[in-house]
Amino acid sequence: MNIYAIKAIYKFEMARTWRTLMQSIASPIISTSLYFVVFGAAIGSRMGEIEGVNYGAFIIPGLIMLSLMTESISNASFGIYLPKFSGTIFEVLSAPVSYIEILIGYVGAAATKSVILGVLILVTARLFVPYDIEHPFWMFGFLILTAITFSLFGFIIGIWADGFEKLQIIPLMIVTPLTFLGGTFYSIKMLPPIWQTITLFNPVVYLVSCFRWSFYGVADVNVVVSFGMTVLFLVICIGIVWWIFKTGYKLKN
Amino acid sequence: MQPIISVQNLNKTYASGLKALSNINLEIHEGEIFALLGPNGAGKTTLISIICGIVNPTEGTVLADGHDILSDYRAARTKIGLVPQELTTDVFESVIATMNFSRGLFGKPPNPDYIEKVLRDLSLWEKKDAKIITLSGGMKRRVLIAKALSHEPKILFLDEPSAGVDVELRRDMWEMVRKLREDGVTIILTTHYIEEAEEMADRVGVINHGEIVLVEEKAQLMQKLGKKQIRLELLHSLEAIPETLSKHPLRLSSDGKELVYTYDTRSDETGITVLLKNLSEHGIDFRDLHTRESTLEEIFVSLVTKKK
Ligand SMILES: Nc1ncnc2c1ncn2[C@@H]1O[C@H](COP(=O)(O)OP(=O)(O)OP(=O)(O)O)[C@@H](O)[C@H]1O
Ligand SMILES: [Mg+2]
């Protein structure tokens, strides 16, 4: 293991975060706070409870997931896209590092940022609504698992993208809609039966459901199934990354 | 002695179908300065990129310090430093941060003293905390050289080190390259310029259209390359070159209006004075006179045809 290389990449990526603090940490916190103000405090007070949970508190896990997913993807995809775009990737490719090490450096840094962000949002939420965490250990576990999974997914997008539009299109066209339709702001049990079934094809449902369970002990879908689906998605991402590295896809001519 | 780099039957065809390298065989000796001389698009960068692991070879093997660059890439790459042709740096980083990054990437523990030495040697120490974006082009190139040296490589590739560099910096760079060689670093540089190859290299490899045309000691090559021509536009065209002038390497153009004299710029005796004297003795008058050096392209053509 080239530990120095992992550290170098990780440090470099974290330095980029602090340099762009506004963009990478402050802006997601501000936008999530707005959700809490609008949905939690203003509208939430008239919504009543969902499955025994106050509406303001009910949306917290979903909102954290929303930020976690979008930020993991954007952090990781930018992290690998920028050196590809500027040409500085040559140095990483010419260094005595294995792909695993490159991956740990980039994805590790992206996931770290997302976890920090998730925790900050959790703390911020406290300012707006009271909530409990029933299974803090699992909560933290899901947080990390999701951050890693979606950072991997972002890494794949960053390698695939050959322009800034492509970098944005998947988060914008797929991830955001799936998140909004994935039970962030409501319980899928509130939907008509046919839509409940369709919704089960949305992977985000499992993530949000799983995560909400760790807070309040209530879930839309069986927790074990949810957990399994998240791990499955992680495994698929790892498989794709493995193939990318094996073939040098879009990295080497 | 085992060559420090050994390239065997290397071929590269890009995904576009373009064959950039065909059947390259090349050996670089330890401790030498090797210049890879060739025109635009010859395949210099492609060859270097393959050795450094940035481009995948289509066929063939490369050993660096005895290590296969694919199966034993860690050992091979640790030995190699690369200064790329393009000025690609992380512009928002400081010089010292980017140096530490490079050293770490190549698996070396931090060594502030060594980093300081490299930066001082390249007159970058005062700029160590400056963001790279604030540096001039010449300084950026030096930063790239410093980065390539940050992990104490045994082999250094310089891809067109003199592109966009002024005369003074070029001289400094040559100076630095020589110093590195004294420290035992093997240097491979690419260039378009014969003069640069001549100034710097111990051996020169000429590459054109993806093929190594020849590899020779500089002195021998320069003899072949250092030819100049004088073209004399005659006032009255000639049928043939007079017998008495045959001791001169002269050629008459097909229309008989021009005499072409080829000579070696390097020899003490170019024979020009004698030629001109003899011409006037024979009453051969000329209207005008041009001299020109053979262009790189002509040299390639002549080298290739000579080989066949
Ligand atoms: N990524 C690529 N995809 C397809 N063709 C490429 C690629 N990179 C280089 N080529 C082609 O390969 C050939 C060799 O290019 P290369 O960059 O190796 O030449 P070079 O000798 O370094 O030229 P220069 O002196 O201009 O830097 C050129 O015809 C070039 O167009
Ligand atoms: Mg080139």
Tab-separated table of C-alpha atoms in Angstrom, chain A:
chain	number	residue	atom	x	y	z
A	1	MET	CA	0.000	0.000	0.000
A	2	ASN	CA	1.285	3.425	-0.944
A	3	ILE	CA	-0.015	5.131	2.184
A	4	TYR	CA	1.767	8.391	1.364
A	5	ALA	CA	-0.080	8.595	-1.926
A	6	ILE	CA	-3.467	7.994	-0.313
A	7	LYS	CA	-2.676	10.690	2.214
A	8	ALA	CA	-1.508	13.074	-0.499
A	9	ILE	CA	-4.690	12.687	-2.544
A	10	TYR	CA	-6.906	12.829	0.524
A	11	LYS	CA	-5.208	15.947	1.833
A	12	PHE	CA	-5.324	17.595	-1.559
A	13	GLU	CA	-9.043	16.957	-1.847
A	14	MET	CA	-9.774	18.137	1.673
A	15	ALA	CA	-7.764	21.302	1.009
A	16	ARG	CA	-10.002	21.910	-1.979
A	17	THR	CA	-13.012	21.687	0.344
A	18	TRP	CA	-11.685	24.272	2.749
A	19	ARG	CA	-10.768	26.499	-0.165
A	20	THR	CA	-14.319	26.328	-1.442
A	21	LEU	CA	-15.916	26.303	1.977
A	22	MET	CA	-18.854	28.438	0.950
A	23	GLN	CA	-19.794	26.170	-1.920
A	24	SER	CA	-19.088	22.818	-0.384
A	25	ILE	CA	-20.361	23.228	3.164
A	26	ALA	CA	-22.132	26.505	3.746
A	27	SER	CA	-24.465	26.481	0.783
A	28	PRO	CA	-26.009	23.046	1.399
A	29	ILE	CA	-26.535	23.961	5.038
A	30	ILE	CA	-28.241	27.186	4.113
A	31	SER	CA	-30.500	25.525	1.575
A	32	THR	CA	-31.451	22.747	3.988
A	33	SER	CA	-32.214	25.310	6.658
A	34	LEU	CA	-34.609	26.922	4.237
A	35	TYR	CA	-36.411	23.608	3.873
A	36	PHE	CA	-36.726	23.381	7.648
A	37	VAL	CA	-38.099	26.890	7.869
A	38	VAL	CA	-40.603	26.405	5.062
A	39	PHE	CA	-41.643	22.768	5.486
A	40	GLY	CA	-40.829	22.215	9.108
A	41	ALA	CA	-41.856	25.404	10.839
A	42	ALA	CA	-44.281	27.131	8.470
A	43	ILE	CA	-46.165	24.338	6.703
A	44	GLY	CA	-45.296	21.582	9.151
A	45	SER	CA	-47.238	23.125	11.985
A	46	ARG	CA	-50.424	22.546	9.973
A	47	MET	CA	-49.525	19.084	8.764
A	48	GLY	CA	-50.061	17.110	11.895
A	49	GLU	CA	-48.120	13.947	12.582
A	50	ILE	CA	-47.044	11.179	10.231
A	51	GLU	CA	-46.913	7.756	11.890
A	52	GLY	CA	-46.697	9.436	15.230
A	53	VAL	CA	-43.840	11.709	14.267
A	54	ASN	CA	-44.154	15.463	14.134
A	55	TYR	CA	-43.880	16.577	10.476
A	56	GLY	CA	-40.916	18.872	11.039
A	57	ALA	CA	-39.011	16.007	12.616
A	58	PHE	CA	-40.298	13.516	10.039
A	59	ILE	CA	-38.566	15.261	7.141
A	60	ILE	CA	-35.169	15.573	8.838
A	61	PRO	CA	-33.783	12.157	7.783
A	62	GLY	CA	-34.978	12.660	4.209
A	63	LEU	CA	-33.444	16.106	3.974
A	64	ILE	CA	-30.139	14.884	5.307
A	65	MET	CA	-30.212	12.062	2.764
A	66	LEU	CA	-30.996	14.544	0.011
A	67	SER	CA	-27.942	16.660	0.850
A	68	LEU	CA	-25.793	13.644	1.504
A	69	MET	CA	-26.535	12.131	-1.875
A	70	THR	CA	-26.268	15.258	-3.973
A	71	GLU	CA	-23.145	16.485	-2.198
A	72	SER	CA	-21.425	13.105	-2.300
A	73	ILE	CA	-22.029	12.923	-6.016
A	74	SER	CA	-20.927	16.451	-6.717
A	75	ASN	CA	-17.853	16.291	-4.466
A	76	ALA	CA	-16.590	13.047	-5.876
A	77	SER	CA	-17.452	13.795	-9.490
A	78	PHE	CA	-15.740	17.185	-9.366
A	79	GLY	CA	-12.773	15.749	-7.520
A	80	ILE	CA	-11.890	13.404	-10.355
A	81	TYR	CA	-13.300	15.464	-13.214
A	82	LEU	CA	-11.205	18.569	-12.516
A	83	PRO	CA	-7.778	16.919	-12.866
A	84	LYS	CA	-9.052	15.172	-15.971
A	85	PHE	CA	-10.217	18.491	-17.347
A	86	SER	CA	-7.077	20.459	-16.421
A	87	GLY	CA	-4.713	17.666	-17.401
A	88	THR	CA	-3.140	17.308	-13.965
A	89	ILE	CA	-4.418	13.726	-13.867
A	90	PHE	CA	-1.203	12.815	-15.706
A	91	GLU	CA	0.651	12.966	-12.424
A	92	VAL	CA	-1.658	10.530	-10.671
A	93	LEU	CA	-1.564	8.179	-13.649
A	94	SER	CA	2.226	8.266	-13.762
A	95	ALA	CA	2.635	7.708	-10.012
A	96	PRO	CA	3.259	4.336	-8.400
A	97	VAL	CA	-0.276	4.111	-7.051
A	98	SER	CA	-2.779	1.336	-7.509
A	99	TYR	CA	-6.341	2.087	-8.482
A	100	ILE	CA	-7.551	1.075	-5.060
A	101	GLU	CA	-5.308	3.727	-3.549
A	102	ILE	CA	-6.548	6.383	-5.959
A	103	LEU	CA	-10.090	5.385	-5.098
A	104	ILE	CA	-9.549	5.486	-1.346
A	105	GLY	CA	-8.022	8.944	-1.669
A	106	TYR	CA	-10.703	10.531	-3.831
A	107	VAL	CA	-13.788	8.707	-2.609
A	108	GLY	CA	-12.596	8.796	0.990
A	109	ALA	CA	-12.233	12.570	0.875
A	110	ALA	CA	-15.581	13.069	-0.843
A	111	ALA	CA	-17.330	10.815	1.675
A	112	THR	CA	-15.637	12.570	4.594
A	113	LYS	CA	-16.936	15.919	3.399
A	114	SER	CA	-20.447	14.521	3.044
A	115	VAL	CA	-20.415	13.001	6.511
A	116	ILE	CA	-19.232	16.292	8.004
A	117	LEU	CA	-21.992	18.013	6.102
A	118	GLY	CA	-24.609	15.501	7.238
A	119	VAL	CA	-23.655	15.995	10.850
A	120	LEU	CA	-23.728	19.764	10.468
A	121	ILE	CA	-27.209	19.622	8.974
A	122	LEU	CA	-28.317	17.385	11.817
A	123	VAL	CA	-27.050	19.952	14.290
A	124	THR	CA	-28.621	22.811	12.353
A	125	ALA	CA	-31.968	21.011	12.306
A	126	ARG	CA	-31.934	21.070	16.068
A	127	LEU	CA	-32.299	24.837	15.896
A	128	PHE	CA	-35.631	24.467	14.117
A	129	VAL	CA	-37.231	21.265	15.374
A	130	PRO	CA	-36.769	18.898	18.281
A	131	TYR	CA	-36.076	15.254	17.354
A	132	ASP	CA	-34.771	12.020	18.864
A	133	ILE	CA	-32.427	9.443	17.464
A	134	GLU	CA	-33.504	5.972	18.506
A	135	HIS	CA	-30.582	4.062	16.988
A	136	PRO	CA	-27.639	6.481	16.856
A	137	PHE	CA	-25.187	3.736	15.953
A	138	TRP	CA	-27.216	2.669	12.926
A	139	MET	CA	-27.915	6.272	12.060
A	140	PHE	CA	-24.225	6.975	11.828
A	141	GLY	CA	-23.610	3.739	9.971
A	142	PHE	CA	-26.188	4.599	7.304
A	143	LEU	CA	-24.759	8.074	7.032
A	144	ILE	CA	-21.313	6.712	6.262
A	145	LEU	CA	-22.548	3.928	4.023
A	146	THR	CA	-24.628	6.333	1.950
A	147	ALA	CA	-21.799	8.841	1.742
A	148	ILE	CA	-19.404	6.182	0.472
A	149	THR	CA	-21.878	4.667	-1.951
A	150	PHE	CA	-22.817	7.949	-3.554
A	151	SER	CA	-19.266	9.218	-3.589
A	152	LEU	CA	-18.399	6.111	-5.574
A	153	PHE	CA	-21.328	6.828	-7.842
A	154	GLY	CA	-20.072	10.416	-8.219
A	155	PHE	CA	-16.577	9.153	-8.994
A	156	ILE	CA	-18.023	7.084	-11.831
A	157	ILE	CA	-19.902	10.101	-13.187
A	158	GLY	CA	-16.758	12.213	-12.950
A	159	ILE	CA	-14.810	9.720	-15.014
A	160	TRP	CA	-17.591	9.257	-17.534
A	161	ALA	CA	-18.270	12.976	-17.989
A	162	ASP	CA	-16.356	14.776	-20.708
A	163	GLY	CA	-18.021	18.127	-20.215
A	164	PHE	CA	-19.509	20.189	-17.434
A	165	GLU	CA	-23.070	19.513	-18.627
A	166	LYS	CA	-22.611	15.774	-18.337
A	167	LEU	CA	-21.289	16.314	-14.847
A	168	GLN	CA	-24.512	18.042	-13.852
A	169	ILE	CA	-27.040	16.051	-15.808
A	170	ILE	CA	-27.264	12.889	-13.711
A	171	PRO	CA	-27.621	14.657	-10.360
A	172	LEU	CA	-30.115	17.060	-11.884
A	173	MET	CA	-32.184	14.743	-14.053
A	174	ILE	CA	-32.104	11.561	-12.025
A	175	VAL	CA	-30.961	11.937	-8.447
A	176	THR	CA	-32.950	15.027	-7.470
A	177	PRO	CA	-36.264	13.744	-8.891
A	178	LEU	CA	-35.740	10.323	-7.347
A	179	THR	CA	-35.043	11.945	-4.005
A	180	PHE	CA	-38.107	14.144	-4.094
A	181	LEU	CA	-40.238	11.164	-5.115
A	182	GLY	CA	-38.471	8.906	-2.650
A	183	GLY	CA	-40.440	9.775	0.455
A	184	THR	CA	-38.333	12.657	1.703
A	185	PHE	CA	-41.327	14.857	2.460
A	186	TYR	CA	-43.968	12.186	2.962
A	187	SER	CA	-44.481	8.563	3.879
A	188	ILE	CA	-44.984	6.435	0.803
A	189	LYS	CA	-47.880	4.849	2.668
A	190	MET	CA	-49.711	8.108	1.962
A	191	LEU	CA	-49.650	7.322	-1.774
A	192	PRO	CA	-52.343	5.398	-3.687
A	193	PRO	CA	-51.477	1.652	-3.828
A	194	ILE	CA	-50.365	1.661	-7.470
A	195	TRP	CA	-47.890	4.467	-6.805
A	196	GLN	CA	-46.649	2.683	-3.722
A	197	THR	CA	-45.650	-0.234	-5.944
A	198	ILE	CA	-44.017	1.968	-8.571
A	199	THR	CA	-42.121	3.788	-5.864
A	200	LEU	CA	-40.473	0.549	-4.783
A	201	PHE	CA	-38.357	0.741	-7.947
A	202	ASN	CA	-36.847	3.944	-6.659
A	203	PRO	CA	-33.653	3.093	-4.767
A	204	VAL	CA	-33.815	6.316	-2.786
A	205	VAL	CA	-36.959	5.064	-1.028
A	206	TYR	CA	-34.885	2.381	0.665
A	207	LEU	CA	-32.204	4.792	1.766
A	208	VAL	CA	-34.620	7.306	3.226
A	209	SER	CA	-36.722	4.620	4.832
A	210	CYS	CA	-33.717	2.961	6.390
A	211	PHE	CA	-32.366	6.225	7.660
A	212	ARG	CA	-35.688	7.350	9.086
A	213	TRP	CA	-36.004	4.068	10.896
A	214	SER	CA	-32.731	4.800	12.702
A	215	PHE	CA	-34.273	8.037	13.961
A	216	TYR	CA	-37.825	7.118	14.868
A	217	GLY	CA	-38.100	3.362	14.566
A	218	VAL	CA	-40.683	3.710	11.791
A	219	ALA	CA	-40.027	2.661	8.215
A	220	ASP	CA	-41.858	2.530	4.896
A	221	VAL	CA	-40.056	-0.619	3.871
A	222	ASN	CA	-38.586	-3.444	5.911
A	223	VAL	CA	-35.244	-2.268	7.282
A	224	VAL	CA	-33.350	-5.393	6.311
A	225	VAL	CA	-34.582	-5.113	2.712
A	226	SER	CA	-33.633	-1.431	2.689
A	227	PHE	CA	-30.206	-2.135	4.016
A	228	GLY	CA	-29.737	-4.920	1.490
A	229	MET	CA	-30.701	-2.612	-1.380
A	230	THR	CA	-28.208	0.036	-0.246
A	231	VAL	CA	-25.435	-2.515	-0.071
A	232	LEU	CA	-26.452	-3.856	-3.477
A	233	PHE	CA	-26.110	-0.379	-4.968
A	234	LEU	CA	-22.699	-0.056	-3.347
A	235	VAL	CA	-21.618	-3.368	-4.825
A	236	ILE	CA	-22.809	-2.330	-8.291
A	237	CYS	CA	-20.804	0.897	-8.040
A	238	ILE	CA	-17.711	-0.989	-6.944
A	239	GLY	CA	-18.175	-3.334	-9.894
A	240	ILE	CA	-18.346	-0.439	-12.360
A	241	VAL	CA	-15.292	1.247	-10.850
A	242	TRP	CA	-13.394	-2.012	-11.020
A	243	TRP	CA	-14.237	-2.281	-14.724
A	244	ILE	CA	-13.237	1.350	-15.345
A	245	PHE	CA	-9.853	0.798	-13.808
A	246	LYS	CA	-9.325	-2.511	-15.498
A	247	THR	CA	-9.956	-1.109	-18.957
A	248	GLY	CA	-8.608	2.396	-18.331
A	249	TYR	CA	-11.964	3.683	-19.619
A	250	LYS	CA	-11.746	7.445	-20.238
A	251	LEU	CA	-8.600	7.639	-18.141
A	252	LYS	CA	-5.972	6.247	-20.464
A	253	ASN	CA	-5.744	6.282	-24.239
